GROMACS .gro file of C-alpha atoms in nm:
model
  216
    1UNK     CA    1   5.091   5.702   0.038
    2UNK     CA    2   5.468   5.681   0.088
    3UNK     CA    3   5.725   5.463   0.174
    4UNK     CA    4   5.716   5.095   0.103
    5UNK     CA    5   5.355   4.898   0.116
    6UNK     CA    6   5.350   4.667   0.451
    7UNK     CA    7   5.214   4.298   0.420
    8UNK     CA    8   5.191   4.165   0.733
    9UNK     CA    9   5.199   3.779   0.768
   10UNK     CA   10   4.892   3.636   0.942
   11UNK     CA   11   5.112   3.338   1.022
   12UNK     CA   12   5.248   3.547   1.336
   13UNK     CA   13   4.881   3.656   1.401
   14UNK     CA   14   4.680   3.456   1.658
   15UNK     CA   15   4.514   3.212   1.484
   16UNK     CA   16   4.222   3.147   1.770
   17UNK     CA   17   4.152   3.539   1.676
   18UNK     CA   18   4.229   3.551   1.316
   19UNK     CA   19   3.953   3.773   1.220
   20UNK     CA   20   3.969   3.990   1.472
   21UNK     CA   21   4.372   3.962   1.393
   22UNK     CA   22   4.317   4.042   0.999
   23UNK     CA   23   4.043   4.370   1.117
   24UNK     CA   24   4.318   4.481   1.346
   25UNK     CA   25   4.601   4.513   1.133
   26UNK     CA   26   4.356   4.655   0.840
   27UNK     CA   27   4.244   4.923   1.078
   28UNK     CA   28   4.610   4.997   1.177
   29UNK     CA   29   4.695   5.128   0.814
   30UNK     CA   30   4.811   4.762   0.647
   31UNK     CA   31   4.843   4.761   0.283
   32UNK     CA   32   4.832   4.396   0.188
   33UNK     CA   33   4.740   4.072   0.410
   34UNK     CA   34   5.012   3.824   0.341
   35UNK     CA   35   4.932   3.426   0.378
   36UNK     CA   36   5.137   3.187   0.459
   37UNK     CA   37   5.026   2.860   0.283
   38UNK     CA   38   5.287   2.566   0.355
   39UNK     CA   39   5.216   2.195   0.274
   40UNK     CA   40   5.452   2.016   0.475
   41UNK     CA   41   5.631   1.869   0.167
   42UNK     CA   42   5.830   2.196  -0.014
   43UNK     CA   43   5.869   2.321   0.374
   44UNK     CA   44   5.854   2.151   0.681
   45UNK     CA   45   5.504   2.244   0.811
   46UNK     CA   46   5.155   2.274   0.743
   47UNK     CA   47   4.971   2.580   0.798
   48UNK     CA   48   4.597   2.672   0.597
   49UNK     CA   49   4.445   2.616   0.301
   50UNK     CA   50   4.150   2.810   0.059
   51UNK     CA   51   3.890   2.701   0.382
   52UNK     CA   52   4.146   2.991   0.569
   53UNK     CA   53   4.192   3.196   0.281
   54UNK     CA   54   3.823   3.273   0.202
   55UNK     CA   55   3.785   3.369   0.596
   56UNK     CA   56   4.064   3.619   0.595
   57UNK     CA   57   3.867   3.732   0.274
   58UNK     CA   58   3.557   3.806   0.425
   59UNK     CA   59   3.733   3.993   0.726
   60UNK     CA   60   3.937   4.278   0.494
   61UNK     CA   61   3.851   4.435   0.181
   62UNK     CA   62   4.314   4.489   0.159
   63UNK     CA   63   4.406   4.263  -0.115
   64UNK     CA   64   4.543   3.874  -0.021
   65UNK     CA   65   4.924   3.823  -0.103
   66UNK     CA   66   4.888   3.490  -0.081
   67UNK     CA   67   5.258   3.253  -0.099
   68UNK     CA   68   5.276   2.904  -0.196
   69UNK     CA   69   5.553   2.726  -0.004
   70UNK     CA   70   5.404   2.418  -0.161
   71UNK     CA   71   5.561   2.116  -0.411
   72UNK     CA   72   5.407   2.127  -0.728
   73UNK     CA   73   5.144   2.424  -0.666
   74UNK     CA   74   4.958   2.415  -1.005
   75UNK     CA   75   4.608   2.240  -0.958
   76UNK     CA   76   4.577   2.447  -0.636
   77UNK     CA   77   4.570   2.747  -0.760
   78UNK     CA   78   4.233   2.863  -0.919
   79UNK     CA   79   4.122   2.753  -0.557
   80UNK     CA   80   4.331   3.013  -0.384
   81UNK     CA   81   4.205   3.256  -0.646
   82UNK     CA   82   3.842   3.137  -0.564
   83UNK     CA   83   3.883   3.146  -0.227
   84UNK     CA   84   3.969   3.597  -0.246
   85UNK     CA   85   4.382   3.580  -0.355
   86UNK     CA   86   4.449   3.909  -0.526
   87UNK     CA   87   4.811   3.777  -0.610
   88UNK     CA   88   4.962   3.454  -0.541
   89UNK     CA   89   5.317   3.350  -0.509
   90UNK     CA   90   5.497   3.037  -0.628
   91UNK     CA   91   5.874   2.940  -0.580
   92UNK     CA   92   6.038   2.868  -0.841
   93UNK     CA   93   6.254   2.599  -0.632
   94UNK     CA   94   5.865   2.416  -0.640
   95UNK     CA   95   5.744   2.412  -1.002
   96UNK     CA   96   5.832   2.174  -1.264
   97UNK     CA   97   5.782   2.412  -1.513
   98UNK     CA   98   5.824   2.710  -1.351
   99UNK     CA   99   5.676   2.954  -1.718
  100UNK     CA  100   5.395   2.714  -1.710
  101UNK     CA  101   5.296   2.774  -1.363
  102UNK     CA  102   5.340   3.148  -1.388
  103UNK     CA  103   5.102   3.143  -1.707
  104UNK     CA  104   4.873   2.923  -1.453
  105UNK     CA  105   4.844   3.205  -1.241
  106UNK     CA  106   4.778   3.452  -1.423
  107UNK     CA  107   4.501   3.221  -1.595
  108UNK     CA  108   4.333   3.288  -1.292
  109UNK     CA  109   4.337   3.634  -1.283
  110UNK     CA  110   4.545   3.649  -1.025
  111UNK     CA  111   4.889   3.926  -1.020
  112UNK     CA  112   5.138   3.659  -1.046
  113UNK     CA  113   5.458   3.667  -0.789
  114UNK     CA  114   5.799   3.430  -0.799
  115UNK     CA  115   5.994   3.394  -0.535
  116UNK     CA  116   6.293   3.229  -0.435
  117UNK     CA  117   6.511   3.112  -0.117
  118UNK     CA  118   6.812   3.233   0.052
  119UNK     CA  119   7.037   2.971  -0.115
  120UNK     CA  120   6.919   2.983  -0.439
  121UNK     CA  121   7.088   3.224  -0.731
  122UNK     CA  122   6.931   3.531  -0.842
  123UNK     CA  123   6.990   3.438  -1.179
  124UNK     CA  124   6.710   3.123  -1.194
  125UNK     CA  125   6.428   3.397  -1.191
  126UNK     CA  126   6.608   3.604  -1.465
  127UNK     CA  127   6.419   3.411  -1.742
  128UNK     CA  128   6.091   3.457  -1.608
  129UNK     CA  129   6.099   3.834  -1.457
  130UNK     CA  130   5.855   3.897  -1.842
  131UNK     CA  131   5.562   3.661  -1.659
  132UNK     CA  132   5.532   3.847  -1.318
  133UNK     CA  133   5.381   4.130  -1.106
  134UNK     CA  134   5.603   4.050  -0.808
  135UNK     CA  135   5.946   3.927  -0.722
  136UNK     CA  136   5.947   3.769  -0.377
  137UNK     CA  137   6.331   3.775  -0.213
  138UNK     CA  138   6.283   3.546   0.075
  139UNK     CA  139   6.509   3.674   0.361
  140UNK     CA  140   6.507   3.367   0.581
  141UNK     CA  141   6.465   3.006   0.462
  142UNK     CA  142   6.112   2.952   0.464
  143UNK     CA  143   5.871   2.754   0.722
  144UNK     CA  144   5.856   2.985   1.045
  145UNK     CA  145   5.793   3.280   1.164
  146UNK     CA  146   5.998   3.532   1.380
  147UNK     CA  147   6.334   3.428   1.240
  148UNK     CA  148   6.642   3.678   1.222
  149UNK     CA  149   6.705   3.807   0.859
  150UNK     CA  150   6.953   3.559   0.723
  151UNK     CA  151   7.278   3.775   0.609
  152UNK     CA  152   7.327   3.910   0.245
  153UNK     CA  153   6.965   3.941   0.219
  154UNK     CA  154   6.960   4.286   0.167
  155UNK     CA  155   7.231   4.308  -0.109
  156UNK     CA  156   7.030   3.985  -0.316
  157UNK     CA  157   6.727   4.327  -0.283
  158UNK     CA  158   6.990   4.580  -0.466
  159UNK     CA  159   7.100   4.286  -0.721
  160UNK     CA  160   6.719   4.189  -0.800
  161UNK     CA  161   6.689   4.600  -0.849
  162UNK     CA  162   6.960   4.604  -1.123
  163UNK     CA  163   6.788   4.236  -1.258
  164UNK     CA  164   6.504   4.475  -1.295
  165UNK     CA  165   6.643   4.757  -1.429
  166UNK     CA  166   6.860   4.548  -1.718
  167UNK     CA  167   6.570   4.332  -1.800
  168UNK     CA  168   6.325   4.644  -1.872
  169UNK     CA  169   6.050   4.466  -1.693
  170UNK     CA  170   5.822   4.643  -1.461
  171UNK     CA  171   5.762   4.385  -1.165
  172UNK     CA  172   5.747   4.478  -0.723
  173UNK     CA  173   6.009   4.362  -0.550
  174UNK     CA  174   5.873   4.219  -0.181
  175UNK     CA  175   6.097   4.095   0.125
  176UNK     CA  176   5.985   3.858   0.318
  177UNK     CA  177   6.161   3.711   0.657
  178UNK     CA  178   6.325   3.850   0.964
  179UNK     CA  179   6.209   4.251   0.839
  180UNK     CA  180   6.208   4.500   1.174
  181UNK     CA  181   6.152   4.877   1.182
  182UNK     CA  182   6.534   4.855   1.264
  183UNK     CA  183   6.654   4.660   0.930
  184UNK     CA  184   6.297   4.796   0.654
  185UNK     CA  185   6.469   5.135   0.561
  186UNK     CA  186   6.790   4.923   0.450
  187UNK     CA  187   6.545   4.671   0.255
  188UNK     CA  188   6.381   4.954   0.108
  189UNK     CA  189   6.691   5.192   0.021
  190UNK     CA  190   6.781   4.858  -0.167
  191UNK     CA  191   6.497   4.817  -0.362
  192UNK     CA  192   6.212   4.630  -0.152
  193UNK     CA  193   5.892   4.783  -0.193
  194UNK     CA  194   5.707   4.575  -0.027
  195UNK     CA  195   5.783   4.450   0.304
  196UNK     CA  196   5.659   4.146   0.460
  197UNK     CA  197   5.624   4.136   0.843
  198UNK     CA  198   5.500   3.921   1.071
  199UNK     CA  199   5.622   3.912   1.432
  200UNK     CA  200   5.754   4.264   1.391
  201UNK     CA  201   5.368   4.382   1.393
  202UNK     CA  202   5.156   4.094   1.557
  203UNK     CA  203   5.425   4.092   1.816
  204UNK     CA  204   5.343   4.398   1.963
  205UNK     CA  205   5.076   4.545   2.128
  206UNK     CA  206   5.041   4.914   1.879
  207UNK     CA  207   4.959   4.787   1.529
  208UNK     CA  208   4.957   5.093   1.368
  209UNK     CA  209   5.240   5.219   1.530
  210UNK     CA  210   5.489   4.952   1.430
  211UNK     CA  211   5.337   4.939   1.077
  212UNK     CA  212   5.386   5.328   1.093
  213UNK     CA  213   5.770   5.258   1.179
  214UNK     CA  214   5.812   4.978   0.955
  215UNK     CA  215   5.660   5.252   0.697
  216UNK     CA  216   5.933   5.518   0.769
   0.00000   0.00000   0.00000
């Protein structure tokens, strides 16, 4: 398949439907099924936990992308990878020891992913691009959905591209925040390969057709 691989974020998805919401969105050509897991401490609020998790699980066979916006996400996460995450995501503005928690997830057998937030440099993932699968650029500051892409966003894409390409390492880079089919092929042309979307698919009534357009 070409073009970029599309995530979309079951926190825009409604939750009184969420199977239904997770079959739709797999039948409409989705990729990955990303999961918004806050813990009201590292972000404002709360959202689901593994109980959540291992229901979207049983409703897709696409793998879970499943992001920690939580403080100090170590002893959670062999029960994210128990409860069906194929990858899972940790900031490194959260961990302590941010090559210790990496190592944690891989542990699990999880693909490991770091990501970071709008305000915070590039350069404190450099060290750690060796331990991952994905690099997470978060476009908006983290917490809700359906917010506009926060500026410069696409240029810290085409800077984590050159990261890449100086390191040698072989990771994804993923976008995550604010993405429309208006702003994707400038995320992608950057370097985003996959692109996280939430309201700009479960905020319309044609699935496939804005995953299609996200797609390009």
């Amino acid at each position: 398949m070409s073009g970029p691989l599309i995530a979309p974020s079951v926190l825009s998805a409604d939750f009184g439907r969420l199977h239904d919401e997770v079959v739709a969105v797999t039948e409409a050509g989705a990729d990955w099924i990303h999961v918004d897991v806050m813990d009201g401490q590292f972000v404002p609020p709360i959202t689901i936990g593994p109980v959540v998790v291992r229901a979207i699980r049983a409703a897709t066979s696409l793998p879970l992308d499943v992001h920690l916006m939580v403080k100090e996400p170590e002893p959670l996460l062999q029960e994210f990878r128990n409860a069906g995450a194929a990858s899972i995501t940790v900031h490194v503005e959260a961990c302590a020891d941010v090559a210790a928690t990496l190592r944690a997830v891989r542990a699990t057998g999880a693909k490991v992913g770091l990501s970071l937030n709008p305000p915070t440099p590039l350069e404190r993932v450099r060290p750690f691009l060796g331990l991952i699968d994905v690099l997470l650029v978060m476009s908006v500051n983290p917490g809700w959905g359906g917010q506009p892409i926060v500026p410069g966003s696409i240029e810290r894409v085409a800077a984590a591209r050159k990261m890449r390409a100086d390191s040698g390492e072989k990771f994804l880079i993923e976008i995550d925040g604010g993405i429309k089919a208006g702003n994707a092929p400038q995320a992608v042309a950057a370097g985003a390969e996959v692109l996280v979307a939430g309201s700009a698919v479960y905020g319309t009534k044609d699935y496939a057709g804005a995953i299609r357009a996200l797609r390009g």
